[in-house]
Amino acid sequence: MTGTLTIVGLGPGNEAFITPEAQAAIDRASDVVGYIPYVKRIAPRDGLTLHASDNRVEIDRSIHALEMATEGKQVVVVSSGDPGVFAMASAVFEALEDGIRDHPEWASLDIQVVPGITAMLAASAACGAPLGHDFCAINLSDNLKPFALVEHRLRHAARGDFAMGFYNPRSKSRPTQFGQVLDILREELTPDHMIIFARAVSTDEQAINIQRLGDATPDMADMRTVVLVGNSGTHVIEGTVIVNTPRSQMDWVPS
Ligand code: SAH
């Protein structure tokens, strides 16, 4: 049997947010590979082997997946959210590119990426439409880039009046950097600028915390939080809890 490698996104947590295409790939799989909490979301069944591995071994996991697909297995690599957003799709392609000289057979593998609902978009939907105008996504982790590059991008996004989504805002190994991120934003934006802490979106533990930048504190974010920063026009519609970013900025003038 010809092997396949399908890299799927499981969405932000709610099973109803798994796309039919992602579910079909999981149903066909002989082997599922991924980070422990994501593999836990896959129901065990006869004929399916689950390969759960720890965080930060993305390249080893990817090589294992490529090897199993080469052996003829139906391999699914799982990520949360979308597999192309700070997740396994790029890791698999990095491993492929690095290993293709020693494994020329990898070039002809059937590899598909199945999109998923990324945390930022699920969070946006949960509080209204804060990403209704131009926006960008920034991974605040400095595991794979220097913090100076995080700061550079933050300042330029703020000066460009982009709405922003921050992934991996704060972890046990990076307890202080999110405080620096808030300080940088306060240097670039007004205290009234909107910031939303969206935790465990789409799960039973979902919590949406809407704040002014001037009142935001680092402890409002953890690793289960995606942080949304509005643009200069983002506001709560009076009398509601709906956050909206108008689609138009026709009144913008260059400064
Ligand atoms: N590929 C994933 C992102 C992986 S990075 C995606 O597309 O969503 C992991 C980060 O995603 C977390 O630190 C957090 O910032 C965010 N995240 C993932 N699931 C989330 C959820 N249900 N609620 C809030 N943030 C979430």
PDB file of N, CA and C and ligand atoms in Angstrom, residues 9-14 38 41 79-88 116-123 138-139 166-170 174 197-203 206-207 222-227, ligand 1:
ATOM      1  N   GLY A   9      -5.044  19.971  11.277  1.00  0.00           N
ATOM      2  CA  GLY A   9      -5.317  20.858  12.409  1.00  0.00           C
ATOM      3  C   GLY A   9      -6.576  20.393  13.110  1.00  0.00           C
ATOM      4  N   LEU A  10      -6.494  20.278  14.450  1.00  0.00           N
ATOM      5  CA  LEU A  10      -7.644  19.800  15.233  1.00  0.00           C
ATOM      6  C   LEU A  10      -8.514  20.947  15.741  1.00  0.00           C
ATOM      7  N   GLY A  11      -8.188  22.194  15.347  1.00  0.00           N
ATOM      8  CA  GLY A  11      -8.976  23.327  15.836  1.00  0.00           C
ATOM      9  C   GLY A  11      -8.604  23.657  17.280  1.00  0.00           C
ATOM     10  N   PRO A  12      -9.324  24.623  17.874  1.00  0.00           N
ATOM     11  CA  PRO A  12      -8.923  25.154  19.178  1.00  0.00           C
ATOM     12  C   PRO A  12      -9.324  24.293  20.374  1.00  0.00           C
ATOM     13  N   GLY A  13     -10.114  23.261  20.189  1.00  0.00           N
ATOM     14  CA  GLY A  13     -10.441  22.398  21.335  1.00  0.00           C
ATOM     15  C   GLY A  13     -11.792  21.724  21.242  1.00  0.00           C
ATOM     16  N   ASN A  14     -12.789  22.467  20.793  1.00  0.00           N
ATOM     17  CA  ASN A  14     -14.141  21.916  20.672  1.00  0.00           C
ATOM     18  C   ASN A  14     -14.171  20.919  19.507  1.00  0.00           C
ATOM     19  N   TYR A  38      -2.390  16.739  22.194  1.00  0.00           N
ATOM     20  CA  TYR A  38      -3.164  16.717  20.952  1.00  0.00           C
ATOM     21  C   TYR A  38      -3.499  15.282  20.564  1.00  0.00           C
ATOM     22  N   ARG A  41      -6.507  13.743  22.113  1.00  0.00           N
ATOM     23  CA  ARG A  41      -7.824  14.085  21.558  1.00  0.00           C
ATOM     24  C   ARG A  41      -8.292  13.070  20.511  1.00  0.00           C
ATOM     25  N   SER A  79      -1.822  18.758  14.857  1.00  0.00           N
ATOM     26  CA  SER A  79      -1.504  20.011  15.551  1.00  0.00           C
ATOM     27  C   SER A  79      -2.807  20.532  16.138  1.00  0.00           C
ATOM     28  N   SER A  80      -2.720  21.437  17.103  1.00  0.00           N
ATOM     29  CA  SER A  80      -3.944  22.140  17.492  1.00  0.00           C
ATOM     30  C   SER A  80      -4.175  23.259  16.475  1.00  0.00           C
ATOM     31  N   GLY A  81      -5.365  23.793  16.475  1.00  0.00           N
ATOM     32  CA  GLY A  81      -5.658  24.926  15.590  1.00  0.00           C
ATOM     33  C   GLY A  81      -5.422  24.580  14.143  1.00  0.00           C
ATOM     34  N   ASP A  82      -4.627  25.404  13.479  1.00  0.00           N
ATOM     35  CA  ASP A  82      -4.244  25.163  12.085  1.00  0.00           C
ATOM     36  C   ASP A  82      -2.802  24.636  12.080  1.00  0.00           C
ATOM     37  N   PRO A  83      -2.509  23.612  11.254  1.00  0.00           N
ATOM     38  CA  PRO A  83      -1.160  23.029  11.297  1.00  0.00           C
ATOM     39  C   PRO A  83      -0.100  23.932  10.683  1.00  0.00           C
ATOM     40  N   GLY A  84      -0.516  24.970   9.964  1.00  0.00           N
ATOM     41  CA  GLY A  84       0.438  25.875   9.342  1.00  0.00           C
ATOM     42  C   GLY A  84       0.724  27.103  10.189  1.00  0.00           C
ATOM     43  N   VAL A  85       0.055  27.242  11.335  1.00  0.00           N
ATOM     44  CA  VAL A  85       0.240  28.427  12.185  1.00  0.00           C
ATOM     45  C   VAL A  85       1.048  28.018  13.420  1.00  0.00           C
ATOM     46  N   PHE A  86       2.335  28.343  13.414  1.00  0.00           N
ATOM     47  CA  PHE A  86       3.245  28.036  14.528  1.00  0.00           C
ATOM     48  C   PHE A  86       3.095  26.574  14.948  1.00  0.00           C
ATOM     49  N   ALA A  87       3.166  25.677  13.963  1.00  0.00           N
ATOM     50  CA  ALA A  87       2.799  24.290  14.255  1.00  0.00           C
ATOM     51  C   ALA A  87       3.544  23.312  13.342  1.00  0.00           C
ATOM     52  N   MET A  88       2.988  22.110  13.174  1.00  0.00           N
ATOM     53  CA  MET A  88       3.746  20.991  12.618  1.00  0.00           C
ATOM     54  C   MET A  88       3.972  21.025  11.107  1.00  0.00           C
ATOM     55  N   GLY A 116      -7.067  23.962   9.703  1.00  0.00           N
ATOM     56  CA  GLY A 116      -7.936  23.923  10.879  1.00  0.00           C
ATOM     57  C   GLY A 116      -8.240  25.343  11.320  1.00  0.00           C
ATOM     58  N   ILE A 117      -9.127  25.457  12.295  1.00  0.00           N
ATOM     59  CA  ILE A 117      -9.482  26.789  12.803  1.00  0.00           C
ATOM     60  C   ILE A 117      -8.430  27.204  13.820  1.00  0.00           C
ATOM     61  N   THR A 118      -7.712  28.261  13.499  1.00  0.00           N
ATOM     62  CA  THR A 118      -6.627  28.698  14.374  1.00  0.00           C
ATOM     63  C   THR A 118      -7.173  29.474  15.577  1.00  0.00           C
ATOM     64  N   ALA A 119      -6.409  29.443  16.688  1.00  0.00           N
ATOM     65  CA  ALA A 119      -6.873  30.039  17.952  1.00  0.00           C
ATOM     66  C   ALA A 119      -7.301  31.492  17.786  1.00  0.00           C
ATOM     67  N   MET A 120      -6.527  32.233  16.999  1.00  0.00           N
ATOM     68  CA  MET A 120      -6.794  33.667  16.837  1.00  0.00           C
ATOM     69  C   MET A 120      -8.183  33.913  16.224  1.00  0.00           C
ATOM     70  N   LEU A 121      -8.545  33.099  15.256  1.00  0.00           N
ATOM     71  CA  LEU A 121      -9.844  33.298  14.593  1.00  0.00           C
ATOM     72  C   LEU A 121     -10.991  32.796  15.471  1.00  0.00           C
ATOM     73  N   ALA A 122     -10.745  31.725  16.225  1.00  0.00           N
ATOM     74  CA  ALA A 122     -11.777  31.253  17.156  1.00  0.00           C
ATOM     75  C   ALA A 122     -11.991  32.293  18.251  1.00  0.00           C
ATOM     76  N   ALA A 123     -10.900  32.905  18.724  1.00  0.00           N
ATOM     77  CA  ALA A 123     -11.007  33.938  19.768  1.00  0.00           C
ATOM     78  C   ALA A 123     -11.735  35.162  19.230  1.00  0.00           C
ATOM     79  N   ILE A 138       1.584  37.216  15.695  1.00  0.00           N
ATOM     80  CA  ILE A 138       2.976  37.164  16.167  1.00  0.00           C
ATOM     81  C   ILE A 138       3.087  36.089  17.243  1.00  0.00           C
ATOM     82  N   ASN A 139       4.083  35.211  17.070  1.00  0.00           N
ATOM     83  CA  ASN A 139       4.397  34.221  18.095  1.00  0.00           C
ATOM     84  C   ASN A 139       5.361  34.884  19.075  1.00  0.00           C
ATOM     85  N   PHE A 166      -1.516  37.429  19.431  1.00  0.00           N
ATOM     86  CA  PHE A 166      -0.269  36.907  20.005  1.00  0.00           C
ATOM     87  C   PHE A 166      -0.469  35.457  20.437  1.00  0.00           C
ATOM     88  N   TYR A 167       0.355  34.572  19.876  1.00  0.00           N
ATOM     89  CA  TYR A 167       0.381  33.173  20.305  1.00  0.00           C
ATOM     90  C   TYR A 167       1.517  32.981  21.307  1.00  0.00           C
ATOM     91  N   ASN A 168       1.414  31.932  22.136  1.00  0.00           N
ATOM     92  CA  ASN A 168       2.456  31.607  23.137  1.00  0.00           C
ATOM     93  C   ASN A 168       2.863  32.843  23.935  1.00  0.00           C
ATOM     94  N   PRO A 169       1.901  33.543  24.561  1.00  0.00           N
ATOM     95  CA  PRO A 169       2.249  34.815  25.197  1.00  0.00           C
ATOM     96  C   PRO A 169       3.158  34.659  26.421  1.00  0.00           C
ATOM     97  N   ARG A 170       2.975  33.572  27.169  1.00  0.00           N
ATOM     98  CA  ARG A 170       3.667  33.488  28.457  1.00  0.00           C
ATOM     99  C   ARG A 170       3.780  32.021  28.851  1.00  0.00           C
ATOM    100  N   ARG A 174       9.318  31.402  30.374  1.00  0.00           N
ATOM    101  CA  ARG A 174       9.422  32.805  29.938  1.00  0.00           C
ATOM    102  C   ARG A 174       8.465  33.654  30.777  1.00  0.00           C
ATOM    103  N   PHE A 197      -7.867  39.127  26.278  1.00  0.00           N
ATOM    104  CA  PHE A 197      -7.210  37.881  26.680  1.00  0.00           C
ATOM    105  C   PHE A 197      -8.241  36.769  26.507  1.00  0.00           C
ATOM    106  N   ALA A 198      -8.017  35.897  25.551  1.00  0.00           N
ATOM    107  CA  ALA A 198      -8.989  34.840  25.243  1.00  0.00           C
ATOM    108  C   ALA A 198      -8.369  33.499  25.628  1.00  0.00           C
ATOM    109  N   ARG A 199      -8.906  32.886  26.691  1.00  0.00           N
ATOM    110  CA  ARG A 199      -8.299  31.670  27.238  1.00  0.00           C
ATOM    111  C   ARG A 199      -9.160  30.450  26.938  1.00  0.00           C
ATOM    112  N   ALA A 200      -8.511  29.354  26.558  1.00  0.00           N
ATOM    113  CA  ALA A 200      -9.183  28.063  26.352  1.00  0.00           C
ATOM    114  C   ALA A 200     -10.419  28.221  25.460  1.00  0.00           C
ATOM    115  N   VAL A 201     -10.256  28.956  24.405  1.00  0.00           N
ATOM    116  CA  VAL A 201     -11.367  29.274  23.514  1.00  0.00           C
ATOM    117  C   VAL A 201     -12.014  27.999  22.965  1.00  0.00           C
ATOM    118  N   SER A 202     -13.307  28.004  22.945  1.00  0.00           N
ATOM    119  CA  SER A 202     -14.166  26.930  22.409  1.00  0.00           C
ATOM    120  C   SER A 202     -14.291  25.730  23.333  1.00  0.00           C
ATOM    121  N   THR A 203     -13.605  25.758  24.489  1.00  0.00           N
ATOM    122  CA  THR A 203     -13.746  24.661  25.455  1.00  0.00           C
ATOM    123  C   THR A 203     -14.682  25.091  26.584  1.00  0.00           C
ATOM    124  N   GLN A 206     -13.575  28.201  28.538  1.00  0.00           N
ATOM    125  CA  GLN A 206     -13.349  29.466  27.811  1.00  0.00           C
ATOM    126  C   GLN A 206     -13.566  30.693  28.708  1.00  0.00           C
ATOM    127  N   ALA A 207     -12.631  31.632  28.658  1.00  0.00           N
ATOM    128  CA  ALA A 207     -12.774  32.893  29.397  1.00  0.00           C
ATOM    129  C   ALA A 207     -12.271  34.029  28.521  1.00  0.00           C
ATOM    130  N   ASP A 222      -1.653  33.231  29.909  1.00  0.00           N
ATOM    131  CA  ASP A 222      -0.829  32.050  30.138  1.00  0.00           C
ATOM    132  C   ASP A 222      -0.734  31.295  28.811  1.00  0.00           C
ATOM    133  N   MET A 223      -0.209  30.061  28.851  1.00  0.00           N
ATOM    134  CA  MET A 223       0.005  29.346  27.585  1.00  0.00           C
ATOM    135  C   MET A 223      -1.288  28.902  26.912  1.00  0.00           C
ATOM    136  N   ARG A 224      -2.418  28.981  27.633  1.00  0.00           N
ATOM    137  CA  ARG A 224      -3.696  28.621  27.002  1.00  0.00           C
ATOM    138  C   ARG A 224      -4.436  29.859  26.518  1.00  0.00           C
ATOM    139  N   THR A 225      -3.734  30.994  26.499  1.00  0.00           N
ATOM    140  CA  THR A 225      -4.359  32.255  26.112  1.00  0.00           C
ATOM    141  C   THR A 225      -3.825  32.726  24.771  1.00  0.00           C
ATOM    142  N   VAL A 226      -4.726  33.172  23.906  1.00  0.00           N
ATOM    143  CA  VAL A 226      -4.306  33.933  22.739  1.00  0.00           C
ATOM    144  C   VAL A 226      -4.735  35.378  23.021  1.00  0.00           C
ATOM    145  N   VAL A 227      -3.827  36.315  22.754  1.00  0.00           N
ATOM    146  CA  VAL A 227      -4.080  37.716  23.089  1.00  0.00           C
ATOM    147  C   VAL A 227      -4.381  38.462  21.791  1.00  0.00           C
TER     148      VAL A 227
HETATM  149  N1  SAH B   1      -1.412  25.808  15.626  1.00  0.00           N
HETATM  150  C1  SAH B   1      -2.079  26.458  16.728  1.00  0.00           C
HETATM  151  C2  SAH B   1      -1.156  27.344  17.557  1.00  0.00           C
HETATM  152  C3  SAH B   1      -0.076  26.577  18.308  1.00  0.00           C
HETATM  153  S1  SAH B   1       0.885  27.630  19.317  1.00  0.00           S
HETATM  154  C4  SAH B   1      -3.273  27.273  16.187  1.00  0.00           C
HETATM  155  O1  SAH B   1      -3.371  27.457  14.974  1.00  0.00           O
HETATM  156  O2  SAH B   1      -4.100  27.711  16.987  1.00  0.00           O
HETATM  157  C5  SAH B   1       0.059  27.410  20.884  1.00  0.00           C
HETATM  158  C6  SAH B   1      -0.632  28.703  21.290  1.00  0.00           C
HETATM  159  O3  SAH B   1      -1.877  28.806  20.589  1.00  0.00           O
HETATM  160  C7  SAH B   1      -1.019  28.811  22.761  1.00  0.00           C
HETATM  161  O4  SAH B   1       0.060  29.248  23.573  1.00  0.00           O
HETATM  162  C8  SAH B   1      -2.125  29.857  22.695  1.00  0.00           C
HETATM  163  O5  SAH B   1      -1.572  31.155  22.535  1.00  0.00           O
HETATM  164  C9  SAH B   1      -2.819  29.486  21.390  1.00  0.00           C
HETATM  165  N2  SAH B   1      -3.991  28.605  21.591  1.00  0.00           N
HETATM  166  C10 SAH B   1      -4.145  27.361  21.122  1.00  0.00           C
HETATM  167  N3  SAH B   1      -5.385  26.886  21.448  1.00  0.00           N
HETATM  168  C11 SAH B   1      -6.011  27.883  22.117  1.00  0.00           C
HETATM  169  C12 SAH B   1      -7.307  28.024  22.697  1.00  0.00           C
HETATM  170  N4  SAH B   1      -8.223  27.046  22.624  1.00  0.00           N
HETATM  171  N5  SAH B   1      -7.601  29.182  23.307  1.00  0.00           N
HETATM  172  C13 SAH B   1      -6.716  30.197  23.358  1.00  0.00           C
HETATM  173  N6  SAH B   1      -5.467  30.123  22.817  1.00  0.00           N
HETATM  174  C14 SAH B   1      -5.129  28.985  22.217  1.00  0.00           C
END
